Amino acid sequence: MDIAVALGGGGAKGNAHIGVLRRLEKEGYKIRAAAGTSFGGLVAVLYAAGKSPDEIENIFSTVDQNNLYGRDRNEGPSVLGLSGIRKLMEPLLSGVTFGALRIPCAVTAVDVKSGSEITISEGNVLDGVYATIALPGIFPPHRLGDWELMDGGVLNPVPVNVARALSPSLPVIAVVLNNLLSDPVVGYKVPVPAIVPKGIVNRIAKTNIAQAYDIFMRAVDLSSRAVSRYRLEAEAPDVIIRPDVHHIDLLDKIDVHEVALLGEQATEEALPKIKQAASWVGRFKRKVTGVFK
């Protein structure tokens, strides 16, 4: 039972992807291609590099979440930096190319200069990771050749089209972490280290910068929801899995195990649809019509 997956963006919510992949494997599904955006791109790359869901969960659960977003001197304009992410990823993926991955894999980004959607499926894997997670304004853009790249979720929050291009004959399982457009928009807090006293945190929350950050992140959230909805309608993944992660903010400090479990639970609910999509009837419909309904 071969499938392809499209793993959507969502920051800390993306740990749910781990549980989705683990539950699919437990059911005997073979993931033959993986496309991802933002945190989904990070998980897709690690999985394609041969890391099991359990290993990925261990990587993220043992990291110090207070030190992920420090800034290096040479980083571009941004509220936060990626020095902690780089220290985490470089020992795991340094020197690895997309061509060396065990399954076809691609991540998405957007070129700040041209406004074009960029699919990265060749070259250095770390370039793809740093580009696809570069949330605009929050993290610095990643320069790659003539491109200045930011988070692929700006134009493609759930890269169904990319997963389908990687393996056109397989059903695409899309994992969507965005809230629905009809859901309330919650407030966002500027992330600060846990060691900062509560009184100082409260004062920070009242500053103009913190309030501007809140408004900006709400706008990013709404835009991502809308783009996700329209692209999912247009690209029609065979199955959509929606983990219940809507209470988690993009940069929240979370219990990785608990969030991964939410991915497993959502996959369990979607298993009948996945089974149907992967059946010979589903494969036949896809071959004849190009879309599974």
Coordinates of C-alpha atoms in Angstrom, one line a residue:
M1 CA 0.0 0.0 0.0
D2 CA 2.1 2.9 -1.3
I3 CA 1.2 6.5 -0.7
A4 CA 2.7 10.0 -0.9
V5 CA 2.3 12.6 1.9
A6 CA 2.1 16.4 1.8
L7 CA 3.0 17.8 5.2
G8 CA 1.6 21.3 5.9
G9 CA 3.2 24.1 7.8
G10 CA 2.3 25.2 11.4
G11 CA 5.3 25.7 13.5
A12 CA 5.1 23.8 16.8
K13 CA 1.9 22.2 15.6
G14 CA 4.1 20.3 13.1
N15 CA 5.1 17.8 15.7
A16 CA 1.7 16.2 14.9
H17 CA 3.3 15.0 11.6
I18 CA 5.4 12.6 13.6
G19 CA 2.3 10.8 14.9
V20 CA 0.8 10.7 11.4
L21 CA 3.8 9.1 9.9
R22 CA 4.1 6.6 12.8
R23 CA 0.4 5.6 12.5
L24 CA 0.6 5.2 8.7
E25 CA 3.6 2.9 9.1
K26 CA 1.9 0.9 11.8
E27 CA -1.0 0.3 9.4
G28 CA 1.4 -1.0 6.8
Y29 CA 1.5 2.0 4.4
K30 CA 4.7 2.6 2.6
I31 CA 5.5 6.3 2.2
R32 CA 7.2 6.5 -1.2
A33 CA 7.4 10.3 -1.5
A34 CA 7.2 13.3 0.9
A35 CA 6.7 17.0 0.3
G36 CA 6.6 19.6 3.0
T37 CA 6.2 23.2 3.8
S38 CA 7.8 25.0 6.8
F39 CA 7.9 22.6 9.8
G40 CA 6.3 20.0 7.6
G41 CA 9.2 20.4 5.3
L42 CA 11.6 19.8 8.2
V43 CA 9.8 16.6 9.1
A44 CA 9.6 15.4 5.5
V45 CA 13.4 15.9 5.0
L46 CA 14.3 14.0 8.2
Y47 CA 12.0 11.2 7.3
A48 CA 13.3 11.0 3.8
A49 CA 16.8 11.0 5.2
G50 CA 16.0 7.7 6.9
K51 CA 15.0 8.9 10.4
S52 CA 12.0 6.9 11.8
P53 CA 9.1 8.7 13.4
D54 CA 10.4 7.6 16.8
E55 CA 13.8 9.0 16.1
I56 CA 12.3 12.3 14.8
E57 CA 10.2 12.5 18.0
N58 CA 13.3 11.9 20.1
I59 CA 15.2 14.7 18.3
F60 CA 12.6 17.3 18.9
S61 CA 11.7 16.2 22.4
T62 CA 15.2 16.4 23.7
V63 CA 16.0 19.9 22.3
D64 CA 16.0 22.9 24.6
Q65 CA 13.0 24.8 23.2
N66 CA 14.1 28.0 25.0
N67 CA 17.2 28.3 22.8
L68 CA 15.9 27.5 19.4
Y69 CA 15.5 31.1 18.1
G70 CA 18.7 32.9 19.1
R71 CA 20.2 35.2 16.5
D72 CA 23.6 35.1 14.9
R73 CA 25.4 38.3 14.0
N74 CA 25.3 37.6 10.2
E75 CA 21.6 36.8 10.1
G76 CA 19.3 39.1 8.0
P77 CA 16.5 41.3 9.3
S78 CA 14.1 39.4 11.5
V79 CA 12.5 39.4 14.9
L80 CA 14.0 36.1 15.8
G81 CA 16.9 34.0 14.6
L82 CA 17.6 30.4 13.6
S83 CA 20.9 29.7 15.4
G84 CA 19.4 27.0 17.6
I85 CA 17.7 25.3 14.7
R86 CA 21.1 25.3 12.8
K87 CA 22.9 23.8 15.7
L88 CA 20.2 21.1 15.9
M89 CA 20.0 20.3 12.1
E90 CA 23.6 20.5 11.0
P91 CA 24.9 17.4 12.8
L92 CA 21.9 15.5 11.3
L93 CA 21.9 16.7 7.7
S94 CA 25.3 18.3 7.0
G95 CA 26.5 17.3 3.5
V96 CA 23.3 15.5 2.7
T97 CA 21.7 16.2 -0.8
F98 CA 18.2 15.6 -2.0
G99 CA 19.6 13.1 -4.4
A100 CA 20.9 11.0 -1.6
L101 CA 17.6 10.8 0.3
R102 CA 16.0 7.3 0.5
I103 CA 12.7 8.5 -1.0
P104 CA 11.8 11.5 -3.3
C105 CA 11.4 14.6 -1.3
A106 CA 10.8 18.3 -1.9
V107 CA 10.1 21.4 0.2
T108 CA 8.6 24.7 -0.8
A109 CA 9.7 28.3 -0.4
V110 CA 8.9 31.7 -1.9
D111 CA 11.4 34.1 -3.5
V112 CA 11.1 37.5 -1.8
K113 CA 12.3 39.3 -4.9
S114 CA 10.1 37.8 -7.6
G115 CA 7.2 36.5 -5.5
S116 CA 7.5 33.1 -7.1
E117 CA 6.8 29.8 -5.5
I118 CA 10.0 27.7 -5.4
T119 CA 10.2 24.0 -5.1
I120 CA 13.5 22.7 -3.7
S121 CA 14.2 19.1 -4.6
E122 CA 17.9 19.3 -5.6
G123 CA 21.1 20.4 -4.0
N124 CA 21.9 20.7 -0.3
V125 CA 19.1 19.6 2.0
L126 CA 19.9 22.1 4.7
D127 CA 19.4 24.9 2.2
G128 CA 15.9 23.6 1.6
V129 CA 15.2 23.4 5.4
Y130 CA 16.4 26.9 6.2
A131 CA 14.4 28.3 3.3
T132 CA 11.1 26.6 4.0
I133 CA 11.0 27.5 7.7
A134 CA 11.9 31.2 7.2
L135 CA 8.6 32.7 8.4
P136 CA 8.6 36.2 6.9
G137 CA 9.6 38.9 9.3
I138 CA 10.0 36.4 12.2
F139 CA 13.0 34.5 10.8
P140 CA 15.6 35.7 8.4
P141 CA 15.2 34.9 4.7
H142 CA 17.6 32.3 3.3
R143 CA 19.8 33.2 0.3
L144 CA 20.3 30.5 -2.3
G145 CA 21.9 31.6 -5.6
D146 CA 19.9 34.5 -6.9
W147 CA 16.9 33.7 -4.6
E148 CA 16.1 35.3 -1.3
L149 CA 13.8 32.6 0.1
M150 CA 11.1 32.7 2.8
D151 CA 8.6 30.2 4.2
G152 CA 6.8 28.2 1.6
G153 CA 3.5 28.5 3.5
V154 CA 3.1 32.1 2.2
L155 CA 1.9 30.6 -1.1
N156 CA 1.6 26.8 -0.5
P157 CA 0.7 25.9 3.1
V158 CA 0.1 22.2 2.2
P159 CA 2.1 21.2 -0.9
V160 CA -0.3 18.6 -2.5
N161 CA 0.8 19.6 -6.0
V162 CA 4.5 18.9 -5.1
A163 CA 3.8 15.5 -3.5
R164 CA 1.7 14.6 -6.6
A165 CA 4.5 15.7 -8.9
L166 CA 7.0 13.5 -7.0
S167 CA 4.9 10.4 -7.5
P168 CA 2.0 11.0 -9.8
S169 CA 0.5 7.4 -9.6
L170 CA 0.1 7.4 -5.8
P171 CA -2.6 8.7 -3.5
V172 CA -1.6 11.9 -1.7
I173 CA -2.4 12.1 2.0
A174 CA -2.4 15.8 3.0
V175 CA -1.8 16.7 6.7
V176 CA -3.4 20.1 7.3
L177 CA -2.5 22.1 10.5
N178 CA -4.2 25.4 9.8
N179 CA -7.4 26.4 11.5
L180 CA -10.5 26.7 9.4
L181 CA -11.4 30.2 8.2
S182 CA -14.5 30.1 10.4
D183 CA -12.5 29.5 13.6
P184 CA -11.8 32.5 15.9
V185 CA -8.4 34.2 15.6
V186 CA -6.4 33.9 18.9
G187 CA -3.8 36.3 20.1
Y188 CA 0.0 35.7 19.7
K189 CA 2.6 36.4 22.3
V190 CA 6.2 37.3 21.6
P191 CA 8.3 34.2 22.6
V192 CA 10.7 34.9 25.4
P193 CA 13.0 32.5 27.3
A194 CA 11.5 30.7 30.2
I195 CA 14.1 32.1 32.6
V196 CA 12.7 35.7 32.1
P197 CA 10.7 36.7 35.3
K198 CA 6.9 36.8 34.8
G199 CA 6.8 40.5 35.7
I200 CA 9.1 41.3 32.8
V201 CA 7.2 39.1 30.5
N202 CA 4.0 41.0 31.4
R203 CA 5.7 44.3 30.7
I204 CA 7.0 43.1 27.3
A205 CA 3.4 42.0 26.4
K206 CA 2.2 45.6 26.8
T207 CA 4.8 47.2 24.5
N208 CA 4.0 48.5 21.0
I209 CA 6.4 45.9 19.5
A210 CA 4.6 43.0 21.2
Q211 CA 1.2 44.3 20.1
A212 CA 2.4 44.8 16.5
Y213 CA 3.8 41.2 16.6
D214 CA 0.3 40.0 17.7
I215 CA -1.4 41.8 14.8
F216 CA 1.1 40.7 12.3
M217 CA 0.9 37.0 13.4
R218 CA -2.9 37.1 13.3
A219 CA -2.7 38.4 9.7
V220 CA -0.2 35.6 8.8
D221 CA -2.6 33.1 10.3
L222 CA -5.6 34.3 8.4
S223 CA -3.8 34.5 5.1
S224 CA -2.4 30.9 5.6
R225 CA -5.9 29.6 6.4
A226 CA -7.4 31.2 3.2
V227 CA -4.6 30.1 0.9
S228 CA -4.7 26.6 2.3
R229 CA -8.4 26.3 1.8
Y230 CA -8.3 27.5 -1.8
R231 CA -5.3 25.4 -2.8
L232 CA -6.8 22.2 -1.2
E233 CA -10.0 22.8 -3.1
A234 CA -8.0 23.2 -6.4
E235 CA -5.5 20.4 -5.9
A236 CA -7.9 17.8 -4.3
P237 CA -5.7 15.5 -2.2
D238 CA -7.0 12.0 -1.9
V239 CA -7.3 12.2 1.9
I240 CA -7.1 15.2 4.3
I241 CA -5.9 14.6 7.9
R242 CA -6.6 17.4 10.4
P243 CA -4.9 16.9 13.8
D244 CA -6.6 18.7 16.6
V245 CA -3.7 21.2 17.2
H246 CA -5.6 24.4 16.9
H247 CA -4.9 25.4 20.5
I248 CA -1.1 25.5 19.7
D249 CA 0.6 28.7 18.5
L250 CA 3.3 28.7 15.9
L251 CA 6.1 29.3 18.3
D252 CA 4.7 27.7 21.5
K253 CA 6.8 25.5 23.8
I254 CA 5.1 22.2 23.7
D255 CA 5.2 18.6 24.8
V256 CA 6.4 16.9 21.7
H257 CA 5.0 13.5 22.7
E258 CA 1.5 14.9 23.3
V259 CA 1.4 16.8 20.0
A260 CA 2.6 13.7 18.1
L261 CA -0.2 11.7 19.8
L262 CA -2.7 14.2 18.3
G263 CA -1.4 13.3 14.9
E264 CA -1.8 9.6 15.6
Q265 CA -5.4 10.1 16.8
A266 CA -6.3 12.1 13.7
T267 CA -4.8 9.4 11.4
E268 CA -6.8 6.7 13.2
E269 CA -10.0 8.6 12.3
A270 CA -9.0 8.9 8.7
L271 CA -8.0 5.3 8.2
P272 CA -11.2 4.2 6.4
K273 CA -10.7 7.0 3.8
I274 CA -7.0 6.2 3.4
K275 CA -7.8 2.5 2.9
Q276 CA -10.3 3.4 0.2
A277 CA -7.9 5.8 -1.6
A278 CA -5.1 3.1 -1.6
S279 CA -7.4 0.3 -2.8
W280 CA -7.4 -0.9 -6.4
V281 CA -10.6 0.9 -7.0
G282 CA -9.1 4.2 -5.8
R283 CA -6.0 3.5 -7.9
F284 CA -8.1 2.8 -11.0
K285 CA -10.2 6.0 -10.6
R286 CA -7.0 8.0 -10.2
K287 CA -5.5 6.5 -13.3
V288 CA -8.6 7.1 -15.4
T289 CA -9.6 10.6 -14.1
G290 CA -6.4 11.8 -12.5
V291 CA -8.3 12.5 -9.2
F292 CA -9.6 10.2 -6.6
K293 CA -13.2 11.1 -5.4

